[in-house]
Amino acid sequence: MLERFTPATRAWFTSSFPAPTPAQERGWPAIAAGDHTLILAPTGSGKTLAAFLWSLDQLAAEPVPDQRDLRTRLLYISPLRALAVDVERNLRAPLAGISLAAERLGLDVTLPTVGVRSGDTPADERRRLVRHPPDVLITTPESLFLMLTSQARSTLSGVRWVIIDEIHALAATKRGSHLALTLERLEHLVVGGDRSAPQRIGLSATQRPLEEIGRFLGGTSGRGVPRPVTIVDAGQLKPMEVEVVVPVADMSRLGEILDEPPSTSGASGPGPGAPVRSSIWPSVHPKLLELIRSHRSTLIFVNARRLAERLAARLNELAEAEDAGEEVGPPTSDAMGAIGHGGDLVKAHHGSLSRAQRLHIEDQLKSGVLKALVATSSLELGIDMGAIDLVVQVESPGSVARGLQRIGRAGHNVGDTSRGKIFPKHRGDLVEAAVVVDRMRKGLIEETRYPRNPLDVLAQQ
């Protein structure tokens, strides 16, 4: 298949990778044929490049359209703002590589421009994207809807490819229904200009059954006929080492488990005669700190923003006390550490932080400068965190798909082993975590069903 790419793209790829991955080898023929294509492949298997490379090669080989409104030809839709930013960064390598390869070969190429439009994009940047549309636009479902219902929609008239990443995270929800309608609006806009309907390319590591996700991706034509979708099943069990860690001798003695690390700020003790309820956190904190210190870079997932902040703060307190040779006492802070200070060992990451704070923290983690990060689902999907060698999940991930996505952030490169540890918070959580880990090892992902005829979403649009 590589022989079908232009010489510059072929030269860059062969000098950068030993060979195409299964996702690329099986996905490129369908994409090159113009088929709507759904690709299933494990995390860190090169499926994003499988989706992007053919269209990037085409953009680099053809002249820029004379009409401004036809400039944006490749649309990438991400369910997360952090993933959108991550993909924009990751596109720089192939674009620069293709340009350098063309220069060495004495060939002329057009280096595609890339823009990002999301809830983080400032108003002046949004206006600039309308005045000067990029060749490649990276966006979110909500931002795409806003563009299609404003004057910015004219800049999407020439879209030829639409890549929908982590499609499983959208399909089963009303957010996915909203996106499905938005894609139909996009197609109506493009076809209304006497151009071919955009090619749809869906990606995910955790999607079953593939036929159901394929039907969601393709949608239905105006005549009520489902659009055909080529399914590329490059799924395989990624090398994974997952362990359920119980840091206490007997979880039955814990009583009611608090949802957050305890704080001493104004908390009153139990009333007279009330049973004393012990917490698992005093046993969890030292173990987490030990894991952080013994690994290069650790990503800790929790299920709530407040817990992310308090856990980061407590781990920093323990680390400072250990470094100073002091006895570790009870927590002295409540929610400090959400942003973190320059010398913090651990920082917190969630959707409520400002764009600048999130980007700074993500850069620190990716480069290996930051030892650990406590995150919510804001970093769950598709993010390429090359420096991470351990993922910790506090509490059961709740589903096999979520567990695979989160643990897959470690060892994200092709062929690497993903290593993770799950810390249940109580006995019921322990049972669920054990079942989820067993199914993760066997690749038994939950089945997805997308909503049929959600009239409330239709009425909203």
Short mmCIF file of C-alpha atoms in Angstrom, two decimals, residues 7-416:
data_model
loop_
_atom_site.label_atom_id
_atom_site.label_comp_id
_atom_site.label_asym_id
_atom_site.label_seq_id
_atom_site.Cartn_x
_atom_site.Cartn_y
_atom_site.Cartn_z
CA PRO A 7 7.35 9.83 -2.91
CA ALA A 8 7.77 12.43 -0.15
CA THR A 9 5.25 10.78 2.17
CA ARG A 10 6.63 7.34 1.40
CA ALA A 11 10.19 8.49 2.12
CA TRP A 12 9.20 10.05 5.45
CA PHE A 13 7.24 6.99 6.59
CA THR A 14 9.90 4.42 5.70
CA SER A 15 12.58 6.49 7.44
CA SER A 16 10.44 6.88 10.58
CA PHE A 17 8.87 3.43 11.04
CA PRO A 18 10.04 -0.13 10.36
CA ALA A 19 6.72 -1.11 8.76
CA PRO A 20 3.03 -0.21 8.78
CA THR A 21 1.02 -1.49 11.74
CA PRO A 22 -1.95 -3.83 11.09
CA ALA A 23 -4.34 -0.89 11.52
CA GLN A 24 -2.48 1.05 8.83
CA GLU A 25 -1.92 -1.86 6.46
CA ARG A 26 -5.61 -2.84 6.55
CA GLY A 27 -7.07 0.65 6.87
CA TRP A 28 -5.29 2.50 4.06
CA PRO A 29 -6.78 0.52 1.12
CA ALA A 30 -10.34 1.20 2.30
CA ILE A 31 -9.61 4.87 2.96
CA ALA A 32 -7.83 5.28 -0.37
CA ALA A 33 -10.85 3.73 -2.11
CA GLY A 34 -13.05 6.43 -0.60
CA ASP A 35 -15.08 4.06 1.58
CA HIS A 36 -16.62 5.15 4.84
CA THR A 37 -14.27 3.25 7.16
CA LEU A 38 -14.39 2.10 10.77
CA ILE A 39 -11.05 1.04 12.30
CA LEU A 40 -10.76 -1.00 15.50
CA ALA A 41 -7.22 -1.20 16.88
CA PRO A 42 -5.59 -1.18 20.33
CA THR A 43 -4.29 1.98 21.97
CA GLY A 44 -0.86 2.95 20.68
CA SER A 45 -1.29 0.99 17.43
CA GLY A 46 -0.94 3.85 14.96
CA LYS A 47 -4.63 4.06 14.08
CA THR A 48 -4.66 7.90 14.18
CA LEU A 49 -1.92 8.00 11.57
CA ALA A 50 -3.82 5.33 9.64
CA ALA A 51 -6.75 7.73 9.44
CA PHE A 52 -4.76 10.88 8.71
CA LEU A 53 -1.90 9.91 6.40
CA TRP A 54 -3.82 9.33 3.17
CA SER A 55 -5.63 12.66 3.34
CA LEU A 56 -2.50 14.52 4.44
CA ASP A 57 -0.67 13.01 1.47
CA GLN A 58 -3.42 14.17 -0.87
CA LEU A 59 -3.42 17.68 0.60
CA ALA A 60 0.36 17.97 0.29
CA ALA A 61 0.26 16.90 -3.36
CA GLU A 62 -2.47 19.27 -4.60
CA PRO A 63 -2.59 23.07 -4.90
CA VAL A 64 -4.48 25.19 -2.39
CA PRO A 65 -8.05 25.92 -3.60
CA ASP A 66 -8.59 29.41 -4.94
CA GLN A 67 -11.86 29.78 -3.06
CA ARG A 68 -11.43 30.53 0.64
CA ASP A 69 -14.54 28.57 1.59
CA LEU A 70 -13.14 25.41 0.00
CA ARG A 71 -9.84 25.57 1.88
CA THR A 72 -10.78 23.30 4.82
CA ARG A 73 -10.87 19.79 3.40
CA LEU A 74 -10.01 17.57 6.38
CA LEU A 75 -12.08 17.66 9.57
CA TYR A 76 -11.04 15.82 12.74
CA ILE A 77 -13.62 15.50 15.53
CA SER A 78 -12.47 14.71 19.06
CA PRO A 79 -14.70 14.00 22.08
CA LEU A 80 -12.18 15.75 24.36
CA ARG A 81 -10.50 19.16 24.16
CA ALA A 82 -7.27 17.67 25.50
CA LEU A 83 -7.26 15.04 22.75
CA ALA A 84 -7.85 17.73 20.11
CA VAL A 85 -4.80 19.66 21.31
CA ASP A 86 -2.77 16.44 21.50
CA VAL A 87 -3.59 15.50 17.91
CA GLU A 88 -2.66 18.99 16.69
CA ARG A 89 0.76 18.56 18.29
CA ASN A 90 1.21 15.07 16.92
CA LEU A 91 0.47 16.19 13.35
CA ARG A 92 3.52 18.40 13.37
CA ALA A 93 5.91 15.45 13.02
CA PRO A 94 4.45 13.93 9.82
CA LEU A 95 3.86 17.33 8.23
CA ALA A 96 7.41 18.50 8.93
CA GLY A 97 8.78 15.10 7.93
CA ILE A 98 6.97 15.06 4.59
CA SER A 99 8.16 18.61 3.90
CA LEU A 100 11.80 17.74 4.66
CA ALA A 101 11.60 14.55 2.59
CA ALA A 102 10.22 16.52 -0.36
CA GLU A 103 13.04 19.03 -0.03
CA ARG A 104 15.65 16.26 -0.08
CA LEU A 105 13.98 14.71 -3.15
CA GLY A 106 13.71 18.06 -4.90
CA LEU A 107 9.92 17.91 -4.99
CA ASP A 108 7.35 20.64 -4.44
CA VAL A 109 4.71 19.98 -1.82
CA THR A 110 2.04 22.13 -0.20
CA LEU A 111 2.40 21.93 3.55
CA PRO A 112 -1.19 21.75 4.93
CA THR A 113 -2.10 24.25 7.64
CA VAL A 114 -3.78 23.06 10.86
CA GLY A 115 -6.26 24.91 13.08
CA VAL A 116 -8.05 24.02 16.33
CA ARG A 117 -11.55 25.17 17.21
CA SER A 118 -12.97 24.11 20.59
CA GLY A 119 -14.46 25.62 23.73
CA ASP A 120 -10.94 26.76 24.64
CA THR A 121 -10.45 28.77 21.45
CA PRO A 122 -10.51 32.55 22.09
CA ALA A 123 -12.98 34.68 20.13
CA ASP A 124 -10.28 36.44 18.11
CA GLU A 125 -8.81 33.08 17.06
CA ARG A 126 -12.26 31.86 16.00
CA ARG A 127 -12.68 34.94 13.83
CA ARG A 128 -9.24 34.34 12.33
CA LEU A 129 -10.19 30.74 11.47
CA VAL A 130 -13.18 32.10 9.53
CA ARG A 131 -11.10 34.71 7.68
CA HIS A 132 -8.26 32.26 6.99
CA PRO A 133 -9.61 28.69 7.11
CA PRO A 134 -6.97 25.97 7.66
CA ASP A 135 -6.57 22.92 5.44
CA VAL A 136 -7.08 20.69 8.49
CA LEU A 137 -9.54 21.67 11.21
CA ILE A 138 -9.47 19.91 14.57
CA THR A 139 -12.64 20.40 16.57
CA THR A 140 -15.19 18.90 18.98
CA PRO A 141 -18.81 17.86 18.30
CA GLU A 142 -20.19 20.94 20.05
CA SER A 143 -17.91 23.39 18.24
CA LEU A 144 -18.71 21.80 14.90
CA PHE A 145 -22.44 22.26 15.60
CA LEU A 146 -21.87 25.92 16.48
CA MET A 147 -19.93 26.46 13.26
CA LEU A 148 -22.66 24.88 11.15
CA THR A 149 -25.29 27.13 12.73
CA SER A 150 -23.33 30.35 12.22
CA GLN A 151 -21.69 32.28 9.42
CA ALA A 152 -18.62 30.05 9.88
CA ARG A 153 -20.45 27.20 8.12
CA SER A 154 -19.40 28.51 4.72
CA THR A 155 -15.78 27.56 5.53
CA LEU A 156 -16.83 23.88 5.73
CA SER A 157 -18.25 23.72 2.22
CA GLY A 158 -15.23 21.87 0.85
CA VAL A 159 -14.77 19.18 3.51
CA ARG A 160 -13.78 15.85 1.93
CA TRP A 161 -12.75 13.73 4.92
CA VAL A 162 -14.19 13.57 8.44
CA ILE A 163 -12.27 11.64 11.10
CA ILE A 164 -14.20 10.81 14.27
CA ASP A 165 -11.83 9.66 16.99
CA GLU A 166 -12.82 7.54 19.99
CA ILE A 167 -16.19 7.05 18.38
CA HIS A 168 -17.27 4.59 21.08
CA ALA A 169 -17.31 7.45 23.61
CA LEU A 170 -19.99 9.23 21.57
CA ALA A 171 -22.11 6.56 19.92
CA ALA A 172 -24.05 5.33 22.95
CA THR A 173 -25.08 8.78 24.20
CA LYS A 174 -27.32 11.66 23.21
CA ARG A 175 -24.11 13.55 22.52
CA GLY A 176 -23.52 11.00 19.76
CA SER A 177 -27.05 11.53 18.46
CA HIS A 178 -26.34 15.25 18.35
CA LEU A 179 -23.14 14.59 16.39
CA ALA A 180 -24.97 12.27 13.98
CA LEU A 181 -27.38 15.09 13.10
CA THR A 182 -24.50 17.54 12.81
CA LEU A 183 -22.76 15.23 10.32
CA GLU A 184 -25.94 15.14 8.24
CA ARG A 185 -26.04 18.96 8.26
CA LEU A 186 -22.41 18.98 7.13
CA GLU A 187 -23.15 16.56 4.31
CA HIS A 188 -26.14 18.66 3.21
CA LEU A 189 -23.89 21.73 3.09
CA VAL A 190 -21.15 20.00 1.07
CA VAL A 191 -23.41 18.12 -1.36
CA GLY A 192 -25.51 21.25 -1.81
CA GLY A 193 -22.45 22.80 -3.43
CA ASP A 194 -22.35 19.99 -6.03
CA ARG A 195 -19.45 18.25 -4.34
CA SER A 196 -19.10 14.65 -3.20
CA ALA A 197 -20.25 13.77 0.31
CA PRO A 198 -17.43 13.73 2.87
CA GLN A 199 -15.81 10.39 3.60
CA ARG A 200 -16.32 9.31 7.23
CA ILE A 201 -13.54 7.55 9.15
CA GLY A 202 -14.19 6.29 12.69
CA LEU A 203 -11.54 5.19 15.18
CA SER A 204 -11.55 3.47 18.54
CA ALA A 205 -9.79 0.81 20.60
CA THR A 206 -12.90 -0.19 22.53
CA GLN A 207 -15.97 -0.71 20.39
CA ARG A 208 -18.29 -3.71 20.15
CA PRO A 209 -20.19 -4.81 18.19
CA LEU A 210 -18.46 -3.29 15.21
CA GLU A 211 -21.55 -3.56 13.02
CA GLU A 212 -23.50 -1.34 15.43
CA ILE A 213 -20.78 1.32 15.55
CA GLY A 214 -20.50 1.06 11.76
CA ARG A 215 -24.21 1.82 11.39
CA PHE A 216 -23.81 4.82 13.67
CA LEU A 217 -20.80 6.08 11.69
CA GLY A 218 -22.42 5.72 8.29
CA GLY A 219 -25.83 7.01 9.21
CA THR A 220 -28.69 6.91 6.75
CA SER A 221 -29.02 8.68 3.43
CA GLY A 222 -31.92 10.95 2.62
CA ARG A 223 -33.65 7.97 0.98
CA GLY A 224 -33.59 6.02 4.24
CA VAL A 225 -30.86 3.64 3.08
CA PRO A 226 -27.94 2.98 5.48
CA ARG A 227 -24.64 4.10 4.02
CA PRO A 228 -22.19 1.20 3.59
CA VAL A 229 -19.18 1.22 5.92
CA THR A 230 -16.02 -0.84 5.52
CA ILE A 231 -15.03 -2.33 8.89
CA VAL A 232 -11.32 -2.82 9.55
CA ASP A 233 -10.91 -5.12 12.55
CA ALA A 234 -7.27 -4.82 13.59
CA GLY A 235 -8.19 -5.50 17.19
CA GLN A 236 -5.89 -7.62 19.28
CA LEU A 237 -5.13 -7.93 22.97
CA LYS A 238 -2.54 -5.30 23.80
CA PRO A 239 0.20 -6.53 26.18
CA MET A 240 -1.10 -5.51 29.58
CA GLU A 241 -0.14 -6.04 33.21
CA VAL A 242 -2.99 -5.08 35.52
CA GLU A 243 -3.10 -5.70 39.26
CA VAL A 244 -5.82 -5.09 41.84
CA VAL A 245 -4.11 -3.71 44.95
CA VAL A 246 -5.70 -4.07 48.39
CA PRO A 247 -3.51 -2.03 50.80
CA VAL A 248 -5.19 -3.31 53.98
CA ALA A 249 -5.26 -6.77 55.53
CA ASP A 250 -9.05 -6.96 55.87
CA MET A 251 -11.42 -4.70 53.95
CA SER A 252 -14.40 -5.92 56.00
CA ARG A 253 -13.13 -3.85 58.94
CA LEU A 254 -13.28 -0.55 57.06
CA GLY A 255 -16.91 0.32 57.65
CA GLU A 256 -18.26 3.12 55.46
CA ILE A 257 -15.61 4.39 53.09
CA LEU A 258 -15.36 8.09 52.47
CA ASP A 259 -15.46 9.18 48.84
CA GLU A 260 -12.58 11.58 49.40
CA PRO A 261 -9.37 11.67 51.40
CA PRO A 262 -10.29 12.93 54.88
CA SER A 263 -9.74 16.57 55.78
CA THR A 264 -9.34 18.05 59.23
CA SER A 265 -10.66 21.49 58.24
CA GLY A 266 -13.66 21.99 60.52
CA ALA A 267 -14.70 18.34 60.49
CA SER A 268 -16.29 17.12 63.67
CA GLY A 269 -15.86 13.63 65.06
CA PRO A 270 -18.59 11.05 65.52
CA GLY A 271 -21.24 11.76 68.11
CA PRO A 272 -21.57 9.91 71.41
CA GLY A 273 -22.17 6.23 70.88
CA ALA A 274 -21.67 6.44 67.10
CA PRO A 275 -19.57 3.61 65.61
CA VAL A 276 -16.06 4.58 64.57
CA ARG A 277 -15.70 4.34 60.81
CA SER A 278 -12.21 3.75 59.54
CA SER A 279 -10.97 4.91 56.15
CA ILE A 280 -8.83 3.16 53.60
CA TRP A 281 -7.05 6.39 52.60
CA PRO A 282 -4.27 6.29 55.25
CA SER A 283 -3.23 2.97 53.71
CA VAL A 284 -3.65 4.11 50.12
CA HIS A 285 -1.63 7.34 50.29
CA PRO A 286 1.77 5.83 51.24
CA LYS A 287 1.39 3.09 48.66
CA LEU A 288 0.59 5.61 45.91
CA LEU A 289 3.59 7.72 46.88
CA GLU A 290 5.82 4.65 46.79
CA LEU A 291 4.61 3.80 43.29
CA ILE A 292 5.14 7.37 42.11
CA ARG A 293 8.71 7.44 43.39
CA SER A 294 9.55 4.06 41.83
CA HIS A 295 8.32 4.94 38.33
CA ARG A 296 9.33 7.48 35.74
CA SER A 297 5.90 9.04 35.27
CA THR A 298 2.59 7.99 36.82
CA LEU A 299 -0.95 8.89 35.81
CA ILE A 300 -3.60 8.43 38.53
CA PHE A 301 -7.26 8.36 37.50
CA VAL A 302 -10.07 9.28 39.87
CA ASN A 303 -13.77 9.81 39.21
CA ALA A 304 -14.30 13.33 40.60
CA ARG A 305 -12.65 16.73 40.29
CA ARG A 306 -12.59 17.41 44.03
CA LEU A 307 -10.95 14.07 44.72
CA ALA A 308 -8.28 14.83 42.11
CA GLU A 309 -7.42 18.09 43.87
CA ARG A 310 -7.40 16.67 47.39
CA LEU A 311 -5.46 13.55 46.48
CA ALA A 312 -2.78 15.58 44.71
CA ALA A 313 -2.53 17.88 47.72
CA ARG A 314 -2.23 15.00 50.18
CA LEU A 315 0.44 13.20 48.16
CA ASN A 316 2.47 16.41 48.00
CA GLU A 317 2.18 16.84 51.78
CA LEU A 318 3.38 13.30 52.36
CA ALA A 319 6.26 13.73 49.93
CA GLU A 320 7.39 16.96 51.59
CA ALA A 321 7.22 15.36 55.04
CA GLU A 322 9.21 12.33 53.89
CA ASP A 323 11.87 14.49 52.23
CA ALA A 324 12.21 16.56 55.38
CA GLY A 325 12.44 13.46 57.55
CA GLU A 326 9.36 14.52 59.50
CA GLU A 327 6.58 12.39 60.89
CA VAL A 328 3.64 12.34 58.54
CA GLY A 329 0.57 13.82 60.18
CA PRO A 330 -3.07 14.24 59.13
CA PRO A 331 -3.92 16.42 56.13
CA THR A 332 -3.41 20.13 56.65
CA SER A 333 -5.01 21.40 53.46
CA ASP A 334 -8.36 20.94 51.81
CA ALA A 335 -8.29 21.56 48.06
CA MET A 336 -4.86 23.03 47.52
CA GLY A 337 -2.90 21.51 44.67
CA ALA A 338 -5.52 21.78 41.94
CA ILE A 339 -3.01 23.74 39.92
CA GLY A 340 0.11 22.87 41.84
CA HIS A 341 3.22 24.85 42.50
CA GLY A 342 6.52 24.65 40.68
CA GLY A 343 8.08 22.17 43.09
CA ASP A 344 5.09 19.85 43.45
CA LEU A 345 5.66 16.15 42.89
CA VAL A 346 2.00 15.65 41.92
CA LYS A 347 -0.50 17.90 40.17
CA ALA A 348 -4.20 17.62 39.37
CA HIS A 349 -5.86 17.81 35.97
CA HIS A 350 -9.55 18.23 35.18
CA GLY A 351 -11.87 20.07 32.83
CA SER A 352 -12.43 23.01 35.19
CA LEU A 353 -8.83 24.22 34.90
CA SER A 354 -8.07 26.98 32.45
CA ARG A 355 -6.74 26.08 29.03
CA ALA A 356 -3.30 27.49 29.83
CA GLN A 357 -3.08 25.48 33.06
CA ARG A 358 -4.14 22.25 31.39
CA LEU A 359 -1.69 22.66 28.52
CA HIS A 360 1.17 23.44 30.89
CA ILE A 361 0.45 20.39 33.04
CA GLU A 362 0.07 18.10 30.00
CA ASP A 363 3.40 19.32 28.61
CA GLN A 364 5.11 18.65 31.95
CA LEU A 365 3.73 15.11 32.09
CA LYS A 366 4.55 14.31 28.46
CA SER A 367 8.12 15.49 28.80
CA GLY A 368 8.65 13.51 32.00
CA VAL A 369 9.26 16.65 34.09
CA LEU A 370 6.21 15.92 36.25
CA LYS A 371 6.41 12.70 38.25
CA ALA A 372 2.68 12.19 38.65
CA LEU A 373 -0.68 13.58 37.69
CA VAL A 374 -4.09 12.94 39.24
CA ALA A 375 -6.73 13.25 36.52
CA THR A 376 -10.41 12.75 35.88
CA SER A 377 -11.74 11.54 32.54
CA SER A 378 -10.20 14.68 30.99
CA LEU A 379 -7.17 12.57 29.97
CA GLU A 380 -8.91 9.27 29.40
CA LEU A 381 -9.20 9.00 25.64
CA GLY A 382 -6.50 8.65 23.05
CA ILE A 383 -3.97 11.02 24.59
CA ASP A 384 -0.40 10.11 23.68
CA MET A 385 1.54 10.39 26.94
CA GLY A 386 4.79 8.78 25.88
CA ALA A 387 6.58 9.19 29.22
CA ILE A 388 3.96 7.38 31.32
CA ASP A 389 5.02 3.94 32.50
CA LEU A 390 2.30 3.36 35.11
CA VAL A 391 -1.40 4.12 35.36
CA VAL A 392 -3.22 3.90 38.69
CA GLN A 393 -6.99 3.75 38.90
CA VAL A 394 -8.47 4.71 42.26
CA GLU A 395 -11.79 2.86 42.53
CA SER A 396 -13.04 0.42 39.92
CA PRO A 397 -13.12 1.98 36.44
CA GLY A 398 -16.74 0.85 36.20
CA SER A 399 -16.45 -0.71 32.75
CA VAL A 400 -14.03 -2.79 30.73
CA ALA A 401 -13.85 -0.16 27.97
CA ARG A 402 -12.94 2.60 30.42
CA GLY A 403 -10.38 0.36 32.12
CA LEU A 404 -8.69 -0.43 28.80
CA GLN A 405 -8.69 3.22 27.75
CA ARG A 406 -7.19 4.41 31.04
CA ILE A 407 -4.60 1.68 31.55
CA GLY A 408 -3.72 2.06 27.87
CA ARG A 409 -2.28 5.51 28.60
CA ALA A 410 0.81 3.68 29.92
CA GLY A 411 3.09 2.09 27.35
CA HIS A 412 1.28 3.92 24.58
CA ASN A 413 3.85 3.13 21.89
CA VAL A 414 3.42 0.29 19.41
CA GLY A 415 4.26 -3.04 21.04
CA ASP A 416 4.80 -1.63 24.54
#
